[in-house]
Every structure is written in structure tokens, then in C-alpha cells.
């Protein structure tokens, strides 16, 4: 399957540059993944569209102020670093994505806004890529990012971050800081909406997947099967795993909010072979997912068989991205592209600050 199979034309004016005036006041498309039929709603309608007893899974990762600008000591020029994750906590080494990476070489030093200095060092796998390892003389923490960093808005938002983004580019339920990009499907939810879902008998639990930029890197391979995903760490609490396994046993649907929740659940799910063997021996499946912390580089595209997720709430994704490939695996490529065409005709707003889709 070709990367170009997931391309579509999008008018520039439909790429949302700002969040909606009030959180949660967004268009909502309902897509039937079997028939491809589309309905137009508003986010406010969501509780009435979800079957009572559904278990919703949210990613509670909070966005770090991960975009930090350093001054190269040899030239005095400003260089943008996107901090992704620690490589070695004891040695204070971070994995970063760097603008103009070919010019940023091992041995170079950079001074950050508070006077902190770091050096690029050799790291296996970074040669020839946009990633660089930065070594500090002391451990940097979240306070350091708060002092020095900016909200890491995606590149298709063509402006600098503002005070408004500090609130609006975070989910209201986010608690665990560590993402370099927001799990943006959750941006549509308000505390009032969560209360309405509770009142409807819709259960909700949380997982944590700290979003790196590997998910959002362009697919550069002509054949999608050759694309390699970067690893991201996730955690599924025992309470969440127990709730998922109970819902599955009782035949209640699992609704994943956002592609990061989907990737977490499908990564933690037993293999189809394990499910079949276990079920045939006991005649009753009792453990679809396992609690714990692990890493995932799962890549879902058409042909993938979903083990855990039954329904999905998501945003509208960029052309030729791993994210549009994931939703195409879930709902069918033609259904997704037809739905996107309809969204464009109806002036839906696209990408992180845009409108949303409920696939069921």
C-alpha cells in the first residue's frame, strides 16, 4: 500500500490556527465505520450518541513546555530544540528534535534562556536524522521547562504560542506531564461534558502515553509497510485494565479517545493467537489487556485487526500521516477519505485545534 493512497487536498483556510472561542463548541462528525454513512452534530450532542455502559479510555498525559530555544555558542544564532524524552537520567542526557539538524553537530554547545549550557553528544541512531542527544551538567526538571520552554504547537499552526495556548493546548483531565505534543482529541472535553457522560452511565478510565514526535513525523517511504515508528512509553493502571477486561467480558464497547489511547490499548492487548487459544481453553475470555508500563512502536494501517478498541473519538488528521492510516485501519480507507471530503465541503476545521469525529 502506498503512502500516496492516504493523500487528500485541504484548503489552507480549514487548518485551525486557534482553538474554538469556547472549549467544546466544535463540530462533531459521526461516522459509521461499517456503512460509511456520515451525520453532522455538535460536540454538545456526544453524550446522546454514546451507548450507556460504554467504557471510555482517555490519555491523561500532560504537555511539557518542550520547545526550547538555545543560542549556539560558536555563532550566537538561535536554535530550536524539541525535548522528547530522557536517554540517561543519571548522566542528564535528553533526546531532542532539532531544527536545521545537519548544522547541529556533536561537540557544539548551546546556552538556554536561564544561562544553562548543554552539549550535543554522539548517540547511536541519531546520525543523519533530525534527532540529537543533549547532555547537561545537572538534571533538568519540569520547573526548568516552565522557565525556559514554550508550548510545542505543531508546525501547521503558523504562529508563536500565547498565554491562551498554555490552557487550551492541555486537556482538562491531564495530570502526568511528559508529552511533546497534546493528545488533541481530548481538547474537546470540558468538566461539564465529563459530568454529563457520568450522568448517562458512561464509564471512563485513564491510561498514560507520553506523546513523542515520532507519531507525527512524515512517512517518507513510498510503501507504508517500510515505515518505522519511534517508540513511546505508556502505562495502563490496574484499575483501568480491570475495567477493560470486565467491560469486554460483559460485552460492553470500549471507546478510545484519541489515537494515543488506541495505540496504548492495542499495544497492551493480547495477541489474536493468545486470545483464541485462551478462549478455546476456558470458553470465557477474562484478560484482554494487561496492566503495566511498557514501550510501543505499533504502526496500524489497513489490514490491522483490532483486539481491544470498538469505537474511536478522534480529530481530523494530516494527509499521508500515520494517524490517517490508523483511522483508515479502523474504519476503512475509502470511508475515511469520503468522510474527509464531506468535512471539507462542510467547512470543518482540521488538525489539533480543529473539529472532531466519532467513529462507531
PDB file of N, CA, C and O in Angstrom, residues 43 46-48 50 56 58 189-190 192-204:
ATOM      1  N   UNK A  43     -20.377  18.936  19.291  1.00  0.00           N
ATOM      2  CA  UNK A  43     -19.771  18.224  20.408  1.00  0.00           C
ATOM      3  C   UNK A  43     -20.757  18.085  21.565  1.00  0.00           C
ATOM      4  O   UNK A  43     -20.765  17.081  22.285  1.00  0.00           O
ATOM      5  N   UNK A  46     -22.630  14.737  22.036  1.00  0.00           N
ATOM      6  CA  UNK A  46     -21.919  13.471  22.215  1.00  0.00           C
ATOM      7  C   UNK A  46     -22.545  12.517  23.235  1.00  0.00           C
ATOM      8  O   UNK A  46     -22.685  11.325  22.942  1.00  0.00           O
ATOM      9  N   UNK A  47     -22.937  12.971  24.422  1.00  0.00           N
ATOM     10  CA  UNK A  47     -23.494  12.015  25.391  1.00  0.00           C
ATOM     11  C   UNK A  47     -24.714  11.256  24.864  1.00  0.00           C
ATOM     12  O   UNK A  47     -24.943  10.104  25.261  1.00  0.00           O
ATOM     13  N   UNK A  48     -25.466  11.872  23.977  1.00  0.00           N
ATOM     14  CA  UNK A  48     -26.651  11.199  23.427  1.00  0.00           C
ATOM     15  C   UNK A  48     -26.301  10.219  22.310  1.00  0.00           C
ATOM     16  O   UNK A  48     -27.154   9.430  21.896  1.00  0.00           O
ATOM     17  N   UNK A  50     -23.554   8.150  22.510  1.00  0.00           N
ATOM     18  CA  UNK A  50     -22.791   7.036  23.083  1.00  0.00           C
ATOM     19  C   UNK A  50     -23.722   6.117  23.857  1.00  0.00           C
ATOM     20  O   UNK A  50     -24.525   6.563  24.676  1.00  0.00           O
ATOM     21  N   UNK A  56     -15.153   4.515  28.245  1.00  0.00           N
ATOM     22  CA  UNK A  56     -14.296   5.453  27.513  1.00  0.00           C
ATOM     23  C   UNK A  56     -12.909   5.467  28.149  1.00  0.00           C
ATOM     24  O   UNK A  56     -12.775   5.505  29.377  1.00  0.00           O
ATOM     25  N   UNK A  58      -9.328   7.538  28.236  1.00  0.00           N
ATOM     26  CA  UNK A  58      -8.669   8.811  27.946  1.00  0.00           C
ATOM     27  C   UNK A  58      -7.176   8.710  28.264  1.00  0.00           C
ATOM     28  O   UNK A  58      -6.775   8.005  29.191  1.00  0.00           O
ATOM     29  N   UNK A 189     -13.178  18.100  25.345  1.00  0.00           N
ATOM     30  CA  UNK A 189     -13.909  17.732  26.560  1.00  0.00           C
ATOM     31  C   UNK A 189     -13.738  18.790  27.641  1.00  0.00           C
ATOM     32  O   UNK A 189     -12.630  19.237  27.919  1.00  0.00           O
ATOM     33  N   UNK A 190     -14.865  19.169  28.235  1.00  0.00           N
ATOM     34  CA  UNK A 190     -14.887  20.078  29.379  1.00  0.00           C
ATOM     35  C   UNK A 190     -15.265  19.273  30.615  1.00  0.00           C
ATOM     36  O   UNK A 190     -15.749  18.144  30.523  1.00  0.00           O
ATOM     37  N   UNK A 192     -17.732  19.924  32.438  1.00  0.00           N
ATOM     38  CA  UNK A 192     -19.187  19.765  32.333  1.00  0.00           C
ATOM     39  C   UNK A 192     -19.541  18.575  31.445  1.00  0.00           C
ATOM     40  O   UNK A 192     -20.441  17.793  31.765  1.00  0.00           O
ATOM     41  N   UNK A 193     -18.834  18.408  30.332  1.00  0.00           N
ATOM     42  CA  UNK A 193     -19.086  17.274  29.444  1.00  0.00           C
ATOM     43  C   UNK A 193     -18.793  15.956  30.154  1.00  0.00           C
ATOM     44  O   UNK A 193     -19.544  14.978  30.029  1.00  0.00           O
ATOM     45  N   UNK A 194     -17.709  15.904  30.924  1.00  0.00           N
ATOM     46  CA  UNK A 194     -17.385  14.684  31.656  1.00  0.00           C
ATOM     47  C   UNK A 194     -18.487  14.342  32.659  1.00  0.00           C
ATOM     48  O   UNK A 194     -18.853  13.172  32.834  1.00  0.00           O
ATOM     49  N   UNK A 195     -19.038  15.361  33.302  1.00  0.00           N
ATOM     50  CA  UNK A 195     -20.141  15.136  34.239  1.00  0.00           C
ATOM     51  C   UNK A 195     -21.380  14.625  33.521  1.00  0.00           C
ATOM     52  O   UNK A 195     -22.107  13.753  34.040  1.00  0.00           O
ATOM     53  N   UNK A 196     -21.642  15.139  32.342  1.00  0.00           N
ATOM     54  CA  UNK A 196     -22.798  14.673  31.563  1.00  0.00           C
ATOM     55  C   UNK A 196     -22.617  13.217  31.146  1.00  0.00           C
ATOM     56  O   UNK A 196     -23.572  12.429  31.141  1.00  0.00           O
ATOM     57  N   UNK A 197     -21.410  12.840  30.785  1.00  0.00           N
ATOM     58  CA  UNK A 197     -21.134  11.444  30.431  1.00  0.00           C
ATOM     59  C   UNK A 197     -21.352  10.541  31.640  1.00  0.00           C
ATOM     60  O   UNK A 197     -21.932   9.453  31.527  1.00  0.00           O
ATOM     61  N   UNK A 198     -20.889  10.994  32.804  1.00  0.00           N
ATOM     62  CA  UNK A 198     -21.115  10.223  34.033  1.00  0.00           C
ATOM     63  C   UNK A 198     -22.608  10.013  34.273  1.00  0.00           C
ATOM     64  O   UNK A 198     -23.056   8.914  34.611  1.00  0.00           O
ATOM     65  N   UNK A 199     -23.381  11.078  34.106  1.00  0.00           N
ATOM     66  CA  UNK A 199     -24.822  11.010  34.356  1.00  0.00           C
ATOM     67  C   UNK A 199     -25.533  10.069  33.392  1.00  0.00           C
ATOM     68  O   UNK A 199     -26.602   9.528  33.716  1.00  0.00           O
ATOM     69  N   UNK A 200     -24.943   9.860  32.223  1.00  0.00           N
ATOM     70  CA  UNK A 200     -25.529   8.965  31.216  1.00  0.00           C
ATOM     71  C   UNK A 200     -25.146   7.500  31.440  1.00  0.00           C
ATOM     72  O   UNK A 200     -25.532   6.627  30.659  1.00  0.00           O
ATOM     73  N   UNK A 201     -24.360   7.239  32.484  1.00  0.00           N
ATOM     74  CA  UNK A 201     -23.937   5.869  32.739  1.00  0.00           C
ATOM     75  C   UNK A 201     -22.803   5.416  31.843  1.00  0.00           C
ATOM     76  O   UNK A 201     -22.655   4.221  31.567  1.00  0.00           O
ATOM     77  N   UNK A 202     -21.996   6.374  31.396  1.00  0.00           N
ATOM     78  CA  UNK A 202     -20.839   6.073  30.542  1.00  0.00           C
ATOM     79  C   UNK A 202     -19.594   6.096  31.420  1.00  0.00           C
ATOM     80  O   UNK A 202     -19.247   7.116  32.006  1.00  0.00           O
ATOM     81  N   UNK A 203     -18.937   4.961  31.526  1.00  0.00           N
ATOM     82  CA  UNK A 203     -17.786   4.804  32.404  1.00  0.00           C
ATOM     83  C   UNK A 203     -16.551   5.404  31.738  1.00  0.00           C
ATOM     84  O   UNK A 203     -16.443   5.415  30.515  1.00  0.00           O
ATOM     85  N   UNK A 204     -15.593   5.888  32.533  1.00  0.00           N
ATOM     86  CA  UNK A 204     -14.351   6.396  31.954  1.00  0.00           C
ATOM     87  C   UNK A 204     -13.164   6.053  32.842  1.00  0.00           C
ATOM     88  O   UNK A 204     -13.266   6.082  34.069  1.00  0.00           O
TER      89      UNK A 204
END
